[in-house]
JSON list of C-alpha atoms in Angstrom, two decimals:
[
{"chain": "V", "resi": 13, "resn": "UNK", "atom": "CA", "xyz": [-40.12, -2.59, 13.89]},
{"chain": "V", "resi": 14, "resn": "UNK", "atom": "CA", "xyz": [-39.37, -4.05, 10.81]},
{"chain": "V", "resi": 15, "resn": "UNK", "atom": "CA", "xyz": [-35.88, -5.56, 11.30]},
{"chain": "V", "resi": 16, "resn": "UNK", "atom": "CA", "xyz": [-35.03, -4.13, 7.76]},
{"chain": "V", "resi": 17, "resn": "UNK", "atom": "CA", "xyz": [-31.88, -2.64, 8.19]},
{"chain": "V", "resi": 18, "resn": "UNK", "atom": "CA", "xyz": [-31.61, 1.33, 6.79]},
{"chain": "V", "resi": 19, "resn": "UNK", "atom": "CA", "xyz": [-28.91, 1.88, 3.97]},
{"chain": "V", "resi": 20, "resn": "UNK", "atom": "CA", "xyz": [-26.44, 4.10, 5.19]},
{"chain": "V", "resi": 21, "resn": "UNK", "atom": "CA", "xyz": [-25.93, 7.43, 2.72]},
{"chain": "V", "resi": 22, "resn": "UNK", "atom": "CA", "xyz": [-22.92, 7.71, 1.25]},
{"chain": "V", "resi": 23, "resn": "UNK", "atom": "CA", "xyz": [-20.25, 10.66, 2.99]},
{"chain": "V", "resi": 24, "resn": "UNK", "atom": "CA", "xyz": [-16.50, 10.36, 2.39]},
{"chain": "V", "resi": 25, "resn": "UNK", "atom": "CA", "xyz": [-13.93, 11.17, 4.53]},
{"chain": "V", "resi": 26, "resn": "UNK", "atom": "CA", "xyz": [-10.54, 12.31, 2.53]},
{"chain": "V", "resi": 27, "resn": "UNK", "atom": "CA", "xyz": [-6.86, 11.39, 3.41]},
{"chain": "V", "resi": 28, "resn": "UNK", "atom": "CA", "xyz": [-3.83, 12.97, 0.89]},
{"chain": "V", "resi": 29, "resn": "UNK", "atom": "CA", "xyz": [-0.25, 12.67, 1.70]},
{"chain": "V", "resi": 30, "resn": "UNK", "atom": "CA", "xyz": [3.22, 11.64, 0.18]},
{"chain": "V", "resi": 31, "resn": "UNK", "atom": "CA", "xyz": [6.42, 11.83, 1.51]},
{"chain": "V", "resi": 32, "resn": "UNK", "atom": "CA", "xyz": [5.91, 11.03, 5.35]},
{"chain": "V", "resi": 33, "resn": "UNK", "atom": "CA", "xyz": [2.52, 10.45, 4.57]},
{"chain": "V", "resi": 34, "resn": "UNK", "atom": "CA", "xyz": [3.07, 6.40, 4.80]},
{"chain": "V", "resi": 35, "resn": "UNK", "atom": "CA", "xyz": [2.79, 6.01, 8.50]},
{"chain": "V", "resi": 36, "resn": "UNK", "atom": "CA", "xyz": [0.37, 8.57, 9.58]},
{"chain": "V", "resi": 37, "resn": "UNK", "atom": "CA", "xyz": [-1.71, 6.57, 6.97]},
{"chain": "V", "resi": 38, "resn": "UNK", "atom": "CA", "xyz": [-0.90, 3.14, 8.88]},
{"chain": "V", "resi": 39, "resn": "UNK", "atom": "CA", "xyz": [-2.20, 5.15, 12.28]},
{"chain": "V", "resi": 40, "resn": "UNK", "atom": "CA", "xyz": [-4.93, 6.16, 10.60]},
{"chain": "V", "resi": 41, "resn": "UNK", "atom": "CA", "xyz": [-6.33, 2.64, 9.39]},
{"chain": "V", "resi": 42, "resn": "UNK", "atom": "CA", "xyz": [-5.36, 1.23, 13.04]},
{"chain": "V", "resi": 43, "resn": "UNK", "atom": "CA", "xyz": [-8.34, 3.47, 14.68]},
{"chain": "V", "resi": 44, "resn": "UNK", "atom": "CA", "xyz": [-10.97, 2.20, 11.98]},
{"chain": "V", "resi": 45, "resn": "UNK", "atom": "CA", "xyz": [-12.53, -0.71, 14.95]},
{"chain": "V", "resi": 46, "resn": "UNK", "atom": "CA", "xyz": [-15.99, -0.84, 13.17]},
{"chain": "V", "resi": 47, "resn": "UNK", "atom": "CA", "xyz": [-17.39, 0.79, 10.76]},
{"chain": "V", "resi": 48, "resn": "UNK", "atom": "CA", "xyz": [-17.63, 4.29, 10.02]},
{"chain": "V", "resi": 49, "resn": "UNK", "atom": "CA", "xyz": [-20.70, 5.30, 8.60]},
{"chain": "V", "resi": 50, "resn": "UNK", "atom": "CA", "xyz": [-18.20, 6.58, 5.53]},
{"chain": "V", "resi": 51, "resn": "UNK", "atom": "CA", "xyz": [-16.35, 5.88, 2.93]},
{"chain": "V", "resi": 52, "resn": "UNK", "atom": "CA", "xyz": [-12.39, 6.33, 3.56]},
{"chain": "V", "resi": 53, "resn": "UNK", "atom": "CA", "xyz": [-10.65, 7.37, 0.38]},
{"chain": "V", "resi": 54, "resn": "UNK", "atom": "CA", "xyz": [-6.78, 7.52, 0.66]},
{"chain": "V", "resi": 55, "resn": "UNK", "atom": "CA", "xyz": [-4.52, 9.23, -1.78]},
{"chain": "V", "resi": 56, "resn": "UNK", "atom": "CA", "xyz": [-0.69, 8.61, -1.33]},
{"chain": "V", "resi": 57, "resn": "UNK", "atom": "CA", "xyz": [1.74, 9.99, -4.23]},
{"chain": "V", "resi": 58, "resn": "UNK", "atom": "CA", "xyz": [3.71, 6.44, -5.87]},
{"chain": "V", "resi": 59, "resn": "UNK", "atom": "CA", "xyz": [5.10, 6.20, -9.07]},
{"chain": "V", "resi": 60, "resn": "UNK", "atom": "CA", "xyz": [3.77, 4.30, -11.74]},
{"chain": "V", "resi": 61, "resn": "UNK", "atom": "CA", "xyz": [6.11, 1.25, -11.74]},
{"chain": "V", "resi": 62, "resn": "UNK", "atom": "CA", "xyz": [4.93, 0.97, -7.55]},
{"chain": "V", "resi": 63, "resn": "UNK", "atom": "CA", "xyz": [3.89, -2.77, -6.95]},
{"chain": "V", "resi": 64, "resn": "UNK", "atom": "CA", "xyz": [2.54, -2.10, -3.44]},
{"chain": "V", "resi": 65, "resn": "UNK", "atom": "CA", "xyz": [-0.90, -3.86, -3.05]},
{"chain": "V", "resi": 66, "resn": "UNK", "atom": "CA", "xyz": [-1.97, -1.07, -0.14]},
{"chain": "V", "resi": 67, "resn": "UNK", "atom": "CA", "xyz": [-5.22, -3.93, 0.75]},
{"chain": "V", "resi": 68, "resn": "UNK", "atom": "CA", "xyz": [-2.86, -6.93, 1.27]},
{"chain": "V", "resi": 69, "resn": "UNK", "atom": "CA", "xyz": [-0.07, -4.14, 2.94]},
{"chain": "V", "resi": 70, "resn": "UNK", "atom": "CA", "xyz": [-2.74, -3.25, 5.40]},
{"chain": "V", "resi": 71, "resn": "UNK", "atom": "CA", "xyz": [-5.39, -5.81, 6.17]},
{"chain": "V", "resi": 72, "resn": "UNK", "atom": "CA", "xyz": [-3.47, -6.53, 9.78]},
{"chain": "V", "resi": 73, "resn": "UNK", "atom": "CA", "xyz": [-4.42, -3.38, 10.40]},
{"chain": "V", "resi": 74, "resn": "UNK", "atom": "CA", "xyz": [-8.36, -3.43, 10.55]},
{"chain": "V", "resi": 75, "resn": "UNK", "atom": "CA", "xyz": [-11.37, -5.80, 9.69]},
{"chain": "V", "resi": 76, "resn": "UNK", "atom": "CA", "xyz": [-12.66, -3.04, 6.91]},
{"chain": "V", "resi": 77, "resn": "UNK", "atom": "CA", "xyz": [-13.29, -3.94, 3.36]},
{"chain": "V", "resi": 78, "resn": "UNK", "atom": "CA", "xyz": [-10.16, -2.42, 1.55]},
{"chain": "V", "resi": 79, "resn": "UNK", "atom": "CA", "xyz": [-9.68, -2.15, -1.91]},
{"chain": "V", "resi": 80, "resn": "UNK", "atom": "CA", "xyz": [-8.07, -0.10, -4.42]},
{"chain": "V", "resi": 81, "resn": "UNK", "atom": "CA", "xyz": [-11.30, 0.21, -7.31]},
{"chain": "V", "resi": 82, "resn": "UNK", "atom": "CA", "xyz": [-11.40, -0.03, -10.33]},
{"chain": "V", "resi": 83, "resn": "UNK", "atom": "CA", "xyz": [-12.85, 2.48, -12.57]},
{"chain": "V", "resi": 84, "resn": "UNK", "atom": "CA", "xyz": [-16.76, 2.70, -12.51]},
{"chain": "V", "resi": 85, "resn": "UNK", "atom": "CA", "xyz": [-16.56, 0.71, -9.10]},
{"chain": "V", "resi": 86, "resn": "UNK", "atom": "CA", "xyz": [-19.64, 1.69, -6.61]},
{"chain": "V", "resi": 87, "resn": "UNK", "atom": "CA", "xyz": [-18.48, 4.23, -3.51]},
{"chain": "V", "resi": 88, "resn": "UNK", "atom": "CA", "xyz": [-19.81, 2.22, -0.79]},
{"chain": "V", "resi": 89, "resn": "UNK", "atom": "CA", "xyz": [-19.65, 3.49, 2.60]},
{"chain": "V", "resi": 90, "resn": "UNK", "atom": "CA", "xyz": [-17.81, 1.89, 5.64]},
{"chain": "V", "resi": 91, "resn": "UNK", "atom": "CA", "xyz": [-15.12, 0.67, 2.81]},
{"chain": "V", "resi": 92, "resn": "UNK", "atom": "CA", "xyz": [-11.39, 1.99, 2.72]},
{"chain": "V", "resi": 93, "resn": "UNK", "atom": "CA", "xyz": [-10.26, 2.68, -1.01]},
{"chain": "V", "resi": 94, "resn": "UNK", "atom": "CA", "xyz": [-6.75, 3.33, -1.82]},
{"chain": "V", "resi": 95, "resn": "UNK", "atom": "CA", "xyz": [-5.79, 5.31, -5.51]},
{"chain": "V", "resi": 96, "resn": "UNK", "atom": "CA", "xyz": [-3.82, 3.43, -7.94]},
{"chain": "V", "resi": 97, "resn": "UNK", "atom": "CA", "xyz": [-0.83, 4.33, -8.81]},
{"chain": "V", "resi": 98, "resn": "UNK", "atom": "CA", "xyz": [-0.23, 6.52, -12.29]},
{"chain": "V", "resi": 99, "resn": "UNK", "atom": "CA", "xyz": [-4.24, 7.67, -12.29]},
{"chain": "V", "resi": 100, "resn": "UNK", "atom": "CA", "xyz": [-6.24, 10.00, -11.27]},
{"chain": "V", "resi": 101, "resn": "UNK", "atom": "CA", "xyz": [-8.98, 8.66, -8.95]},
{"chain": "V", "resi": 102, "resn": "UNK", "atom": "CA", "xyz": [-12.09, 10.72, -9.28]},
{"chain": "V", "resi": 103, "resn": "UNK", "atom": "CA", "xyz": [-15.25, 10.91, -7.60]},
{"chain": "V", "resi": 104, "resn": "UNK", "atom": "CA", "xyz": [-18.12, 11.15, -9.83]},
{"chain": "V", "resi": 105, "resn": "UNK", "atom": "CA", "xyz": [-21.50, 12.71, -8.77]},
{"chain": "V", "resi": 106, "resn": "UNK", "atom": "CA", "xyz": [-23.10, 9.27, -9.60]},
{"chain": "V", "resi": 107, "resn": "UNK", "atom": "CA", "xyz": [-21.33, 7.74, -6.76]},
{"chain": "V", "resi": 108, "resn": "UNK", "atom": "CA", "xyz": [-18.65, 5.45, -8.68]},
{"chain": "V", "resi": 109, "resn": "UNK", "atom": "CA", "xyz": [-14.99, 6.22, -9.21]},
{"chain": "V", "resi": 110, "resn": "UNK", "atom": "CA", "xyz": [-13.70, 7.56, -12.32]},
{"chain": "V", "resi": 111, "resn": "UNK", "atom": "CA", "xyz": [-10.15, 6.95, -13.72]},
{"chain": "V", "resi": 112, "resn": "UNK", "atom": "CA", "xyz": [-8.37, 9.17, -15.66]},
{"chain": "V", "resi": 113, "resn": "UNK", "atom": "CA", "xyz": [-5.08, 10.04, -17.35]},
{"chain": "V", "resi": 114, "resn": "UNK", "atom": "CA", "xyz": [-4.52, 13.38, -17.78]},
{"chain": "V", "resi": 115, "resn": "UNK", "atom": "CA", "xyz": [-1.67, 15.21, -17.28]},
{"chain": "V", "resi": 116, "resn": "UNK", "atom": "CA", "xyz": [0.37, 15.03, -13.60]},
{"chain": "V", "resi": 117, "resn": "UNK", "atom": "CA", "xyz": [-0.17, 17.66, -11.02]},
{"chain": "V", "resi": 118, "resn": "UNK", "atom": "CA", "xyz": [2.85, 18.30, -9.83]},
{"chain": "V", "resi": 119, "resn": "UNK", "atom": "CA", "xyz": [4.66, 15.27, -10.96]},
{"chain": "V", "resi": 120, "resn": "UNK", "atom": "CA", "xyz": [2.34, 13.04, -9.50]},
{"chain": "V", "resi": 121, "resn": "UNK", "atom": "CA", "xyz": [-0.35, 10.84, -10.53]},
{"chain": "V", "resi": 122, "resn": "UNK", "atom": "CA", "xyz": [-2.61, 9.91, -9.04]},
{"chain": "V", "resi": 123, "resn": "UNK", "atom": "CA", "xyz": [-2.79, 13.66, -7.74]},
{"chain": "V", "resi": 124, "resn": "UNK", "atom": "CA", "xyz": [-4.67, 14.70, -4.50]},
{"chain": "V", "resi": 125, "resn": "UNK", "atom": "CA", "xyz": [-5.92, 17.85, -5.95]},
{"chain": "V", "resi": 126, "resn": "UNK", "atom": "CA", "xyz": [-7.55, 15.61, -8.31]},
{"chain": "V", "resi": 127, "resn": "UNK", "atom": "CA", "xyz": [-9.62, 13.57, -6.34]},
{"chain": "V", "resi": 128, "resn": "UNK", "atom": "CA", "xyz": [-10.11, 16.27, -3.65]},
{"chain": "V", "resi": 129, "resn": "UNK", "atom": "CA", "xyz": [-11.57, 18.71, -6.23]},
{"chain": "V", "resi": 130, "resn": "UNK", "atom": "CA", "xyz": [-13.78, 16.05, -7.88]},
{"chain": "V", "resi": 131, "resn": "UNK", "atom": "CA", "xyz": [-15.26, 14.98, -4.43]},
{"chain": "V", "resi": 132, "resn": "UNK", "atom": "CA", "xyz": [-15.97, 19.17, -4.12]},
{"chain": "V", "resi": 133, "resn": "UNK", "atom": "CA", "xyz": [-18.53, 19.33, -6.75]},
{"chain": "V", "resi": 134, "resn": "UNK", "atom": "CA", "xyz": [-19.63, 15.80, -6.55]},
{"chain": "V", "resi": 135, "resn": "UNK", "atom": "CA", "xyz": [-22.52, 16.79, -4.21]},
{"chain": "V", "resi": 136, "resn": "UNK", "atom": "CA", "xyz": [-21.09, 13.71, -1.74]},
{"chain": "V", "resi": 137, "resn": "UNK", "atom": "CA", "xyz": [-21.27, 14.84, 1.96]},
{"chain": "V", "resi": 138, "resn": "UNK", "atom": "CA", "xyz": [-17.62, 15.19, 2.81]},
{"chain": "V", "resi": 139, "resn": "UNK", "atom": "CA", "xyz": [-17.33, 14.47, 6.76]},
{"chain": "V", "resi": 140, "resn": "UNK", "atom": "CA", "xyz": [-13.41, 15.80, 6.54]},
{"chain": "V", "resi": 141, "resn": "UNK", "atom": "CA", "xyz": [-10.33, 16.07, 3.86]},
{"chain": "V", "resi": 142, "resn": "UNK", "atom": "CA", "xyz": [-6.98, 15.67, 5.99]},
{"chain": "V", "resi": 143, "resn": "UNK", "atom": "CA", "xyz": [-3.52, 16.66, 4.01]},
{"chain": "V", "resi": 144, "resn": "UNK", "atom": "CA", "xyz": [-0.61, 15.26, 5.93]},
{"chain": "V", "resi": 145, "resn": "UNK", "atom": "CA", "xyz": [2.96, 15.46, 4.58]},
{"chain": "V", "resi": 146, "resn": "UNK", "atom": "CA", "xyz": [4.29, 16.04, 1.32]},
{"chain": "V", "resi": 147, "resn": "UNK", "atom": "CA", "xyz": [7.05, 17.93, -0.48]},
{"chain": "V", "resi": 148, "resn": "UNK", "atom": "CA", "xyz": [4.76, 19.77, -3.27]},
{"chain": "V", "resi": 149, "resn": "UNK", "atom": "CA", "xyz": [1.56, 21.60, -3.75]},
{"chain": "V", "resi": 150, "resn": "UNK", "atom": "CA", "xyz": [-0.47, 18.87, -4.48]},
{"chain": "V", "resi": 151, "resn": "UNK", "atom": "CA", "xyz": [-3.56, 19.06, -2.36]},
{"chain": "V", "resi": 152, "resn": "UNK", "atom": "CA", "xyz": [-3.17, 22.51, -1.44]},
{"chain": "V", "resi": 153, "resn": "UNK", "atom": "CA", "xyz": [-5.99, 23.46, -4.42]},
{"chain": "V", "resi": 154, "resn": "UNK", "atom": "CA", "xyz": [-8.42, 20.87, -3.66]},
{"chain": "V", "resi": 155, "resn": "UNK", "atom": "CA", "xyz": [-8.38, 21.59, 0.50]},
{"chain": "V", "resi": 156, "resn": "UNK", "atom": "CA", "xyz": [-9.54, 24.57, -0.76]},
{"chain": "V", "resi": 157, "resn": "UNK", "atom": "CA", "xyz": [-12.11, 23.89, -2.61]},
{"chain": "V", "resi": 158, "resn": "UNK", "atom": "CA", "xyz": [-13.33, 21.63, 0.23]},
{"chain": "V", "resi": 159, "resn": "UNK", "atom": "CA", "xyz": [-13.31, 24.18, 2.49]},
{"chain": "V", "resi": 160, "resn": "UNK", "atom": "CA", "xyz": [-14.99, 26.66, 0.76]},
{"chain": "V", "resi": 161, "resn": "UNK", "atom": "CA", "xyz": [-18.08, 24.37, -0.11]},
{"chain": "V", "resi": 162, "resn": "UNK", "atom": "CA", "xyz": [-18.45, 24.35, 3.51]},
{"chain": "V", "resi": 163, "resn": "UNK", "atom": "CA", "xyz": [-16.64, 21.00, 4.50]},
{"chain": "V", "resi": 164, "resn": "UNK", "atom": "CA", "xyz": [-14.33, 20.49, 7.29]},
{"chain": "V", "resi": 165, "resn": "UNK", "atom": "CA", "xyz": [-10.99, 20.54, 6.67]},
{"chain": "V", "resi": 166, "resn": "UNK", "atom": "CA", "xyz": [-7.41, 19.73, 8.43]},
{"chain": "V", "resi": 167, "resn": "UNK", "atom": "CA", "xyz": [-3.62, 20.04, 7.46]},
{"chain": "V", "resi": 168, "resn": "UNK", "atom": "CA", "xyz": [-0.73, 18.48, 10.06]},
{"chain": "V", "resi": 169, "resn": "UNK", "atom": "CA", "xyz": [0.90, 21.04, 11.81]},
{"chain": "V", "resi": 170, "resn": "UNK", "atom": "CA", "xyz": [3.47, 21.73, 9.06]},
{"chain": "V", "resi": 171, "resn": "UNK", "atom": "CA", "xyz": [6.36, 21.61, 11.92]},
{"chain": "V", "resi": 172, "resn": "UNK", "atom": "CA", "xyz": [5.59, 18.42, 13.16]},
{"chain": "V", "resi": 173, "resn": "UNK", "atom": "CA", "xyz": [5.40, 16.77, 9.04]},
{"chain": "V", "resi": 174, "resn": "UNK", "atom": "CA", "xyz": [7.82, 14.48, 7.72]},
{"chain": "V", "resi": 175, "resn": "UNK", "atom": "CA", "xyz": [7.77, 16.99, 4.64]},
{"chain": "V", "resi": 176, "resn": "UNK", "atom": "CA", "xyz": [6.39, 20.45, 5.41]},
{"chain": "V", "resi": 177, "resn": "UNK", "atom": "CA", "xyz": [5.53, 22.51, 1.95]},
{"chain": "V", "resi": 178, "resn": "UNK", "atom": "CA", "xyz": [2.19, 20.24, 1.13]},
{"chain": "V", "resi": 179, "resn": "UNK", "atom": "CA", "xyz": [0.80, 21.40, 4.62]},
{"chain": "V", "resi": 180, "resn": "UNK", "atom": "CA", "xyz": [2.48, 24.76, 4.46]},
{"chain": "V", "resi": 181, "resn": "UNK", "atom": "CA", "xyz": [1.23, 25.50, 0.73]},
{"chain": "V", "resi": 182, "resn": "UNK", "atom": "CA", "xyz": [-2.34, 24.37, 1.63]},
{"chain": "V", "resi": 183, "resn": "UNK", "atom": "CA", "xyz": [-2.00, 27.30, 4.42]},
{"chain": "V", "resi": 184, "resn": "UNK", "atom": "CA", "xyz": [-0.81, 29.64, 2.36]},
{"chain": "V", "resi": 185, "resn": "UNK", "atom": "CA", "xyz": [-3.73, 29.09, -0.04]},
{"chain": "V", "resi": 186, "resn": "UNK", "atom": "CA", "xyz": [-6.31, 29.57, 2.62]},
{"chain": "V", "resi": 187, "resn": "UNK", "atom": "CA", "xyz": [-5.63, 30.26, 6.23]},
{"chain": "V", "resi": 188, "resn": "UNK", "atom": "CA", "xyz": [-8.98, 28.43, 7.55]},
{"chain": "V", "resi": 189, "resn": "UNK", "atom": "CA", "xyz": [-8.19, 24.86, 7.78]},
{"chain": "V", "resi": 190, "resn": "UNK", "atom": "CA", "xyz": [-7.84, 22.98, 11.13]},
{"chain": "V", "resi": 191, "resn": "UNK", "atom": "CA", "xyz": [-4.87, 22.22, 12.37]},
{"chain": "V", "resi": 192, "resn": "UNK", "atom": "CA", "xyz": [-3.95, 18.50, 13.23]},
{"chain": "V", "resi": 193, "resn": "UNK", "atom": "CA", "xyz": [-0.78, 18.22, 15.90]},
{"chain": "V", "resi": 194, "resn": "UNK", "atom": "CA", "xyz": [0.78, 14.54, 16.86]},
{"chain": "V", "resi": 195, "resn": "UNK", "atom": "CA", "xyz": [-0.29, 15.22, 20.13]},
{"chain": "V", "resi": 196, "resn": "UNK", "atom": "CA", "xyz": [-3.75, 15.10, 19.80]},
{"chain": "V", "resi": 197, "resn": "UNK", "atom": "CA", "xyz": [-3.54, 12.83, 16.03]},
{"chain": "V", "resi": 198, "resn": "UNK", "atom": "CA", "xyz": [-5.09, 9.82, 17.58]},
{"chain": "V", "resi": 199, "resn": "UNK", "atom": "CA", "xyz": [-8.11, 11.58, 19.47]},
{"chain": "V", "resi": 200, "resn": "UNK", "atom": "CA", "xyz": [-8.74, 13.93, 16.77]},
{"chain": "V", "resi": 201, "resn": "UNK", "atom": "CA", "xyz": [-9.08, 10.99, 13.75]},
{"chain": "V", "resi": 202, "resn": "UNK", "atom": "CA", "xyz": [-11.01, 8.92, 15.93]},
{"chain": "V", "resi": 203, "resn": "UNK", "atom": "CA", "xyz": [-13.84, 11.89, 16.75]},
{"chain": "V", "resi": 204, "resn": "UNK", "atom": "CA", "xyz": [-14.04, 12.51, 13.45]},
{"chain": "V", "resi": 205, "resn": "UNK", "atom": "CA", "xyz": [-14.59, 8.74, 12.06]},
{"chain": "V", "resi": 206, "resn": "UNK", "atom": "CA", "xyz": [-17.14, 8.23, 14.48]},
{"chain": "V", "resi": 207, "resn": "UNK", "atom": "CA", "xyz": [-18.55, 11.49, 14.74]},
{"chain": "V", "resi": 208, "resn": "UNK", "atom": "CA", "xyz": [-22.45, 11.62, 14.66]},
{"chain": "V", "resi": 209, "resn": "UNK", "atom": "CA", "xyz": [-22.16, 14.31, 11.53]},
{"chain": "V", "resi": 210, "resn": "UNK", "atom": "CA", "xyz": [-22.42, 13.12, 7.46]}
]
């Protein structure tokens, strides 16, 4: 053996929520023990003026790099990256984050359709895209789109959300994502961070 350690290719596994969204995001960044093989990108709807620093806001909550990158920043697996509020994060084929400043989706910018869609066709492995709660139709387009390129896909249980159209509308679009209950939240996030697939 050499002792040179492999580089890990890059997958991303996709989190998009607002309303109600906060917490299961918290629960979420609690399971992440050791690395997972991934890159976790996190999109939570805030408005522009929003101070929060999500890395300082969560660093009790694992040992994982966290940051929220800037624009042209390397994708690096087993990091946690957080969008910025008022842009669009986008995932470029070249493996770097683009920011951009088009128009809102539904209000909100950053938008999860945005950076859901532009991980679709960046030809990144996408281990999973999870939409939690929300009170638009952000996110509903871009689950889609994940879905249909063949990647796995989960909304919460729409009853059991703090804010049921964002998991309801991505259901409506297309009937064949996974559905994620409270009772089985913890077990099902952990098997899929440290599942043996991209």
């Amino acid at each position: 053996m050499s002792g040179i350690a492999m580089p890990v290719p890059l997958s991303l596994m996709l989190f998009g929520g607002s309303s109600g969204s906060m917490g299961l995001f918290e629960e979420v960044l609690k399971l992440v023990k050791y690395p997972p093989g991934c890159a976790l990108i996190f999109v939570l709807h805030r408005g522009k003026s929003s101070t929060a620093h999500f890395p300082e806001l969560f660093r009790n909550k694992t040992d994982i790099f966290m940051s929220e990158p800037n624009h042209l920043d390397e994708i690096k697996p087993n990091c946690i990256y957080f969008a910025l509020p008022d842009y669009h994060l986008l995932i470029g084929p070249d493996h770097r984050f683009y920011y951009d400043l088009s128009d809102k989706d539904f209000f909100s910018r950053p938008s999860i359709d945005a950076t859901f869609s532009s991980a679709a066709v960046s030809g990144i492995p996408v281990r999973a895209a999870l939409l939690f709660s929300g009170s638009s139709r952000d996110g509903a387009f871009g689950l889609r789109l994940l879905a249909e390129k063949g990647f796995t896909t989960y909304v919460l249980d729409p009853a059991e959300a703090g804010s049921a159209r964002m998991p309801h509308e991505a259901l409506k679009l297309y009937d064949g994502h996974q559905i994620i209950r409270r009772q089985n939240f913890t077990i099902t996030i952990n098997d899929i961070l440290y599942s043996k697939g991209v």
